[in-house]
PDB file of C-alpha atoms in Angstrom:
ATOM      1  CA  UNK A   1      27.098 -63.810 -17.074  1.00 68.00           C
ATOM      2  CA  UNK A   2      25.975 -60.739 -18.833  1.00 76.00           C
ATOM      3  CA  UNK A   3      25.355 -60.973 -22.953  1.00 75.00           C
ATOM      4  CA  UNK A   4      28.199 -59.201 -23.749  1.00 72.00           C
ATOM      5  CA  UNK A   5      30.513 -61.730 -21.571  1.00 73.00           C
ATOM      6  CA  UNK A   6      28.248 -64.538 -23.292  1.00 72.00           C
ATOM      7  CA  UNK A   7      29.539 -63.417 -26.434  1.00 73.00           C
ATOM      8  CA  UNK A   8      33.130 -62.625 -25.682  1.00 74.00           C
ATOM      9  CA  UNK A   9      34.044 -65.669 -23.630  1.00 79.00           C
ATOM     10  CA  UNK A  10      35.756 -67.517 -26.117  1.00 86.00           C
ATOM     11  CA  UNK A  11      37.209 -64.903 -28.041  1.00 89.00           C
ATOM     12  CA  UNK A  12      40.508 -64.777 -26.377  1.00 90.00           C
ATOM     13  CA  UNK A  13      40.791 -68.145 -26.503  1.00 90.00           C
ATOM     14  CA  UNK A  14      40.159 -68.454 -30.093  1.00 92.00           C
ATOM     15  CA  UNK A  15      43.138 -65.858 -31.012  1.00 94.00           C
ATOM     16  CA  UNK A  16      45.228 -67.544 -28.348  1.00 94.00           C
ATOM     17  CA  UNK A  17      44.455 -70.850 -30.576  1.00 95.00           C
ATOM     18  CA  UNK A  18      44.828 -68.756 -34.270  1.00 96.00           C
ATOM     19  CA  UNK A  19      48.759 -67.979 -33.109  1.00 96.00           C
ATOM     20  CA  UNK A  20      49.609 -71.540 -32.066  1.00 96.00           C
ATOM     21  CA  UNK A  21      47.795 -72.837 -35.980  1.00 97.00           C
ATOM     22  CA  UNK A  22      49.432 -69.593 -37.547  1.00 97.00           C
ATOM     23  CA  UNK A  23      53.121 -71.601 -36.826  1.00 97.00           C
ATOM     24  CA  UNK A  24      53.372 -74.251 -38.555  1.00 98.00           C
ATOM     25  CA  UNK A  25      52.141 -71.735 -41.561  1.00 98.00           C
ATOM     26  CA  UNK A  26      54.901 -68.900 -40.569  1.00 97.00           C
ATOM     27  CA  UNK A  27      57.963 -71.791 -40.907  1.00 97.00           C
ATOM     28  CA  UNK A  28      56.444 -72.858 -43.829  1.00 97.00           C
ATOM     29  CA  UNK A  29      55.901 -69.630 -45.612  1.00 97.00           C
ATOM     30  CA  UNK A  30      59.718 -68.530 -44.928  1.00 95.00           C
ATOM     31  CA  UNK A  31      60.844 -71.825 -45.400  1.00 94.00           C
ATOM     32  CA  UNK A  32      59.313 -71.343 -48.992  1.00 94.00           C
ATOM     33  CA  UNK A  33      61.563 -68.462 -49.878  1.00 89.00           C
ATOM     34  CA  UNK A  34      59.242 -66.803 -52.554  1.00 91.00           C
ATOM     35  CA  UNK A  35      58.209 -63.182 -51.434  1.00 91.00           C
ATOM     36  CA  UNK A  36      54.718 -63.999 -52.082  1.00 94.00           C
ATOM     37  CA  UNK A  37      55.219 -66.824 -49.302  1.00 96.00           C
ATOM     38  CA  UNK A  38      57.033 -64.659 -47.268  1.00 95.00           C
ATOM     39  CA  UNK A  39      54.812 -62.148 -47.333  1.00 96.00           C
ATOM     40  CA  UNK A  40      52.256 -64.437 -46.325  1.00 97.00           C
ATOM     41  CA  UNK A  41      54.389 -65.545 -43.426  1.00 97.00           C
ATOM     42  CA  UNK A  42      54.545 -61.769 -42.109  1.00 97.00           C
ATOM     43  CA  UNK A  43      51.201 -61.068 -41.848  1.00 97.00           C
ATOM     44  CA  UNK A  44      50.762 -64.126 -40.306  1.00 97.00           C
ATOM     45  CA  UNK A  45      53.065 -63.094 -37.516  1.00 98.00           C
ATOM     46  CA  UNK A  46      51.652 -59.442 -37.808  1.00 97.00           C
ATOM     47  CA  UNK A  47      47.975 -61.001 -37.216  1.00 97.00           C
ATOM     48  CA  UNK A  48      49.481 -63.413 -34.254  1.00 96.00           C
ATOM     49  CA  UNK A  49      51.161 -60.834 -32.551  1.00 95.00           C
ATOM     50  CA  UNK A  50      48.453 -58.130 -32.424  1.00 95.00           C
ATOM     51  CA  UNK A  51      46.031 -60.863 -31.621  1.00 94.00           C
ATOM     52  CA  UNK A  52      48.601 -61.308 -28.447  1.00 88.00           C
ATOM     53  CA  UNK A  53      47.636 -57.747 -27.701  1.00 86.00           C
ATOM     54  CA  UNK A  54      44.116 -58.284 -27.962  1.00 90.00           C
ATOM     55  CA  UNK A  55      43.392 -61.833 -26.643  1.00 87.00           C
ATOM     56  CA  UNK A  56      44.285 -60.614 -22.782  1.00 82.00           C
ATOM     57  CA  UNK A  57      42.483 -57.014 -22.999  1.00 85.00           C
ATOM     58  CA  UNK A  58      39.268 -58.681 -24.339  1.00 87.00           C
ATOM     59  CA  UNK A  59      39.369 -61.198 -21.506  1.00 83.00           C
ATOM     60  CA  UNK A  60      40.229 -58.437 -18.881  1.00 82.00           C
ATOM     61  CA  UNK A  61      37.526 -56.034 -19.829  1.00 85.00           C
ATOM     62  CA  UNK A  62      34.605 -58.417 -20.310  1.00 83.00           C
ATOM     63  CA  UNK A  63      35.548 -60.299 -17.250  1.00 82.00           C
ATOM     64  CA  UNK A  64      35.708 -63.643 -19.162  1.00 81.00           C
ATOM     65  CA  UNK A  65      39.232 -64.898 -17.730  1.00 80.00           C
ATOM     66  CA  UNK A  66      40.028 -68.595 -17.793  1.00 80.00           C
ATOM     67  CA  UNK A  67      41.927 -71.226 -16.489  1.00 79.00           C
ATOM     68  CA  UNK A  68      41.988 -72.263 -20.560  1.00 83.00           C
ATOM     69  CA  UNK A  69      43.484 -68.867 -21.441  1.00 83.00           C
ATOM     70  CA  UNK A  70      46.066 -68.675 -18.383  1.00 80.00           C
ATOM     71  CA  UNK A  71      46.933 -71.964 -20.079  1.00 83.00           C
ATOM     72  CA  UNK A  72      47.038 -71.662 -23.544  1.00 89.00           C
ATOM     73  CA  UNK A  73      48.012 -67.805 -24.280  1.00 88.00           C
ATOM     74  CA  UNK A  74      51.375 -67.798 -23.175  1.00 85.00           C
ATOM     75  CA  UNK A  75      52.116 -71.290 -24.680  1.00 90.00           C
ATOM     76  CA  UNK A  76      50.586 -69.292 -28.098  1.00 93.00           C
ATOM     77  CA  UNK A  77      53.032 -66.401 -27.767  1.00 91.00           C
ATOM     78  CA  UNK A  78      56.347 -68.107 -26.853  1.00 90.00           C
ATOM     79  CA  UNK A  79      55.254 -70.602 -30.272  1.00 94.00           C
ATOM     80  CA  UNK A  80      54.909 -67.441 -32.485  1.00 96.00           C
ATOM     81  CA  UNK A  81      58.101 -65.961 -30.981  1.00 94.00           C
ATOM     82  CA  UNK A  82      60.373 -69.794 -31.394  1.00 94.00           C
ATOM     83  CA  UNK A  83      58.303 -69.924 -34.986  1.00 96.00           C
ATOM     84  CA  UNK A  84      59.911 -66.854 -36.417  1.00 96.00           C
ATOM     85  CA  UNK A  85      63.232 -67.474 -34.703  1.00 94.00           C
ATOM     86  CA  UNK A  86      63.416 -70.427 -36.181  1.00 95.00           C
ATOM     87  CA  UNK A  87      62.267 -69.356 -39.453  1.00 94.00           C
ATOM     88  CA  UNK A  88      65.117 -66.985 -39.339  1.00 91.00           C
ATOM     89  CA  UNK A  89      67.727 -69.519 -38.054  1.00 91.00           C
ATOM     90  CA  UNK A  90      66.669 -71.833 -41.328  1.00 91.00           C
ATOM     91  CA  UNK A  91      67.146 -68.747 -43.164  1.00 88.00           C
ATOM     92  CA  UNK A  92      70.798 -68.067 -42.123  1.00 84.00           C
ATOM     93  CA  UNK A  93      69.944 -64.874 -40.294  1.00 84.00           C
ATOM     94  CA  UNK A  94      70.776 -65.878 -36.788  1.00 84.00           C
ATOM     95  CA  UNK A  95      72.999 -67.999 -34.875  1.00 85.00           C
ATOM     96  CA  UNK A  96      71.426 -71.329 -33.221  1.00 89.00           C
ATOM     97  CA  UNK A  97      73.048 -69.978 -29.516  1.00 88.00           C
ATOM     98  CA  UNK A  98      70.379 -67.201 -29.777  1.00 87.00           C
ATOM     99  CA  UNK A  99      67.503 -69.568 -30.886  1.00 90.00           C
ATOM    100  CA  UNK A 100      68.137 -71.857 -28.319  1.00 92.00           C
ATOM    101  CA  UNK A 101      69.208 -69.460 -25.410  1.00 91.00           C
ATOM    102  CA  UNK A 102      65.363 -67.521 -26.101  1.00 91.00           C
ATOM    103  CA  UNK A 103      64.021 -71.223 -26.427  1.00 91.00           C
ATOM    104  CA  UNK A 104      65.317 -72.439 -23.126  1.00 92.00           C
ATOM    105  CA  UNK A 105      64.054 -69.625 -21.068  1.00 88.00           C
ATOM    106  CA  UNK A 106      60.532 -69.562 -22.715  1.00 86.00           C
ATOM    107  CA  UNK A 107      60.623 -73.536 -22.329  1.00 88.00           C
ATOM    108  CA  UNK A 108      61.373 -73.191 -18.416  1.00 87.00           C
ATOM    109  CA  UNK A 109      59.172 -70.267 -17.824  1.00 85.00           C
ATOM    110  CA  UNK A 110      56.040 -71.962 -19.192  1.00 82.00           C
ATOM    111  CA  UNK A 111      56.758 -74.856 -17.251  1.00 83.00           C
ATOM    112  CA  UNK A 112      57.140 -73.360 -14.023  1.00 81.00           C
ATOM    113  CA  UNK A 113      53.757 -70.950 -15.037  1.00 77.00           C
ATOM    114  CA  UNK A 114      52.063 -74.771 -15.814  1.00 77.00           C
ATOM    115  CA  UNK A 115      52.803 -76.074 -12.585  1.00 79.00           C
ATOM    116  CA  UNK A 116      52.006 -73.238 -10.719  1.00 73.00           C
ATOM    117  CA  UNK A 117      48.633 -73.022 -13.081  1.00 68.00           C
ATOM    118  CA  UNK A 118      47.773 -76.567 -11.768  1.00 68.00           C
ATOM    119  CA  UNK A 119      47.892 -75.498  -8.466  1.00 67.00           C
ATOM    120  CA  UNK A 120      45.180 -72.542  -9.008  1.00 62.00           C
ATOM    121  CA  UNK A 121      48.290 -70.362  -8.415  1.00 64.00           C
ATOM    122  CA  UNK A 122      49.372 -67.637 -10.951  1.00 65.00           C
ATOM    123  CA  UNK A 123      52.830 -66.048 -11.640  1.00 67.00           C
ATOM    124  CA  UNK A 124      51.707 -62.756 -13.623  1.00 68.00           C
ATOM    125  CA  UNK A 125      53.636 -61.521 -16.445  1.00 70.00           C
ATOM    126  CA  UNK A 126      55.873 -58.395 -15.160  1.00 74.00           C
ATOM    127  CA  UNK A 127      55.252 -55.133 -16.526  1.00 81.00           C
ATOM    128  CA  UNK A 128      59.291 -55.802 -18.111  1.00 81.00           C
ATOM    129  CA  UNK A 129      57.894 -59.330 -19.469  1.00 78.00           C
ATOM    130  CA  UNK A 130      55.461 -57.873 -21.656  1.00 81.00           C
ATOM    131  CA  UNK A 131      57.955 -54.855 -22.688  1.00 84.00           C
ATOM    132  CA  UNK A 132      60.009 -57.887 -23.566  1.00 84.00           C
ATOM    133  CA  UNK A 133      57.128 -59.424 -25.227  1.00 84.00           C
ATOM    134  CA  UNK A 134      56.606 -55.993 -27.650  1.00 88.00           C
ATOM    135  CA  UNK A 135      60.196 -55.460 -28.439  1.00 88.00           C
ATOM    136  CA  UNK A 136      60.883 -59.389 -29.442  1.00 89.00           C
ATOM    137  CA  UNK A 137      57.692 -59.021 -31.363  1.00 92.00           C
ATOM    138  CA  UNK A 138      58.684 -55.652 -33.446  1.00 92.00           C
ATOM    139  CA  UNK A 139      62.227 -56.541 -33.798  1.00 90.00           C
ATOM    140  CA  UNK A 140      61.094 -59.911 -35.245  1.00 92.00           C
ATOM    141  CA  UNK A 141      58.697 -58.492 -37.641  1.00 93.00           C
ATOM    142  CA  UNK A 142      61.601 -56.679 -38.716  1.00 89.00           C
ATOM    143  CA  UNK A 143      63.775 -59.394 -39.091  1.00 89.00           C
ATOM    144  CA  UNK A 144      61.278 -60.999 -41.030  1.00 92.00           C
ATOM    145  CA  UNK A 145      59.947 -58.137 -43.188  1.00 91.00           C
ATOM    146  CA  UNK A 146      63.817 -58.119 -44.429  1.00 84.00           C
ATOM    147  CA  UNK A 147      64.385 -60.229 -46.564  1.00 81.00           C
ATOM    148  CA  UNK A 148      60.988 -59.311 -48.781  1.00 83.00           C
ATOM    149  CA  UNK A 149      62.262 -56.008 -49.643  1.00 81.00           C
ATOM    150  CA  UNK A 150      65.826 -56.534 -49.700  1.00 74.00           C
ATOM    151  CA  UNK A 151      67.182 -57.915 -52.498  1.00 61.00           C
ATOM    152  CA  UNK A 152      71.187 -58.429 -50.763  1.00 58.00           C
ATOM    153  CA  UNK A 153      72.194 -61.880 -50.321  1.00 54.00           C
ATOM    154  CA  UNK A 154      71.229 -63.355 -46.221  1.00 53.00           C
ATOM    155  CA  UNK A 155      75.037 -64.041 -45.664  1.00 53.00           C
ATOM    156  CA  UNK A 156      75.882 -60.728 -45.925  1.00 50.00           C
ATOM    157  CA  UNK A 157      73.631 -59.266 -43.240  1.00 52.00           C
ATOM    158  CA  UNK A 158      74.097 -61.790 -40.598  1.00 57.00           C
ATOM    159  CA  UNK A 159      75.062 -59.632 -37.671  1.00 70.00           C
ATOM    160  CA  UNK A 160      72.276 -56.835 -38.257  1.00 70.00           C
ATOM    161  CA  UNK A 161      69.871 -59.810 -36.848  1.00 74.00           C
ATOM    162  CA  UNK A 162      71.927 -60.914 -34.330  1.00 74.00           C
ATOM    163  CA  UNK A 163      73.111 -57.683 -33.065  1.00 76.00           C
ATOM    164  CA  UNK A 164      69.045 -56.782 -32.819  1.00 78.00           C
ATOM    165  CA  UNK A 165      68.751 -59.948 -31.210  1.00 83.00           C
ATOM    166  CA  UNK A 166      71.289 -59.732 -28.468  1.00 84.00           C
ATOM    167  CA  UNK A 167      68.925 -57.243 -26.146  1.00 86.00           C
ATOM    168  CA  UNK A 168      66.008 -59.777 -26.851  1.00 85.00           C
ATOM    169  CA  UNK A 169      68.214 -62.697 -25.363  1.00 87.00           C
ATOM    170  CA  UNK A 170      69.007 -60.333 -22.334  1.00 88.00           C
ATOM    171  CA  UNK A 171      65.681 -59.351 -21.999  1.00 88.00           C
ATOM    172  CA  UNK A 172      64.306 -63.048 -22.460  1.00 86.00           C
ATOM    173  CA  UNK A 173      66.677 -64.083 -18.923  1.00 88.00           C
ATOM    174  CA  UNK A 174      66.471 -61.135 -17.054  1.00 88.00           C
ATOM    175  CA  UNK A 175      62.553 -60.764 -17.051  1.00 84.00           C
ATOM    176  CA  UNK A 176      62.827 -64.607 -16.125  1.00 85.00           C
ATOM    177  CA  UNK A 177      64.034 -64.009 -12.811  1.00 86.00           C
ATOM    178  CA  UNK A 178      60.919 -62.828 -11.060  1.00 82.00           C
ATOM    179  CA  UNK A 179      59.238 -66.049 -12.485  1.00 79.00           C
ATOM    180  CA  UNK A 180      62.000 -68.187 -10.715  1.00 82.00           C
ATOM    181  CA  UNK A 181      61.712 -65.843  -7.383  1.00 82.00           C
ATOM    182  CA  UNK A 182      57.970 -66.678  -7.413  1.00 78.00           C
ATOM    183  CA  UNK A 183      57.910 -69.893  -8.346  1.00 78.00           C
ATOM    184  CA  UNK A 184      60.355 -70.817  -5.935  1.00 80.00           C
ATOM    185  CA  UNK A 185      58.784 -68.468  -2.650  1.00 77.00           C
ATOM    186  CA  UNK A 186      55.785 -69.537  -2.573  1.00 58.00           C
ATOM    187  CA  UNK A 187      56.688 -73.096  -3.832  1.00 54.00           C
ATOM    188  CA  UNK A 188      56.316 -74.635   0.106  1.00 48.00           C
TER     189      UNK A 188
END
């Protein structure tokens, strides 16, 4: 291991483990309704997303890939995507069929990417996951930069959220179907 790997070895981990603390913090924040808290909240989710972005290239380019990370990172993003769904669903903003329709597909797709970790196997994100993975991230941080700067009562806006939510939900199943293809073809 080269210096420069010696150094960035843990890094990825260590964001992967900043967005499963940041959370708890993000429900929390919203769930304390003052902007100041909600502000707080965003950049939470601002700082866990990007780190999302960052925890994989780091571990790509320095060659410091491990069975920790294939683990923990996307158990760390699909937290920091239910966290802010949720905080929006205990906000009014969306309907509890779209939290739990996202929910079940990120709970069944980490399990089947578990077992197949276990194994030594590994069912790669598509290049249409991670697109997923960007556009449920910005539309999110949208949904939850709203209510800071918008002074209109949550009830009134219900179906902007939902209606930006609707392409996430078909995104969430439709990118899930190569996981369930690969999972179950090479499951023998």
């Amino acid at each position: 291991m080269t210096r420069r790997q010696s150094r960035a070895r843990f890094i990825p981990n260590i964001l992967s483990i900043f967005r499963v603390l940041a959370c708890p913090l993000i429900i929390y924040f919203y769930d304390r309704g003052t902007p100041g808290a909600m502000w707080a909240g965003l950049i939470l989710f601002i700082a866990g997303s990007l780190s999302d972005m960052l925890d994989g290239k780091i571990a790509r380019a320095y060659k410091v890939e491990s069975r920790l990370g294939r683990i923990i990172d996307p158990i760390a993003d699909k937290l920091l995507v239910l966290s802010a769904l949720y905080a929006l669903f205990a906000m009014d903003m969306i309907f509890l069929w779209l939290l739990v329709g996202i929910m079940l597909r990120d709970v069944l797709v980490t399990v089947l990417r578990l077992v197949k970790t276990k194994s030594d196997a590994v069912i790669s994100p598509t290049v249409w996951a991670k697109g997923k993975t960007m556009y449920q991230m910005i539309s999110l941080g949208v949904l939850l930069f709203w209510p800071i700067v918008l002074d209109v009562p949550l009830s009134s806006f219900i179906s902007l959220p939902n209606i930006l939510l609707y392409p996430v939900l078909l995104m969430t199943w439709a990118t899930a179907i190569p996981y369930f293809r690969a999972f179950f073809s090479r499951r023998g």
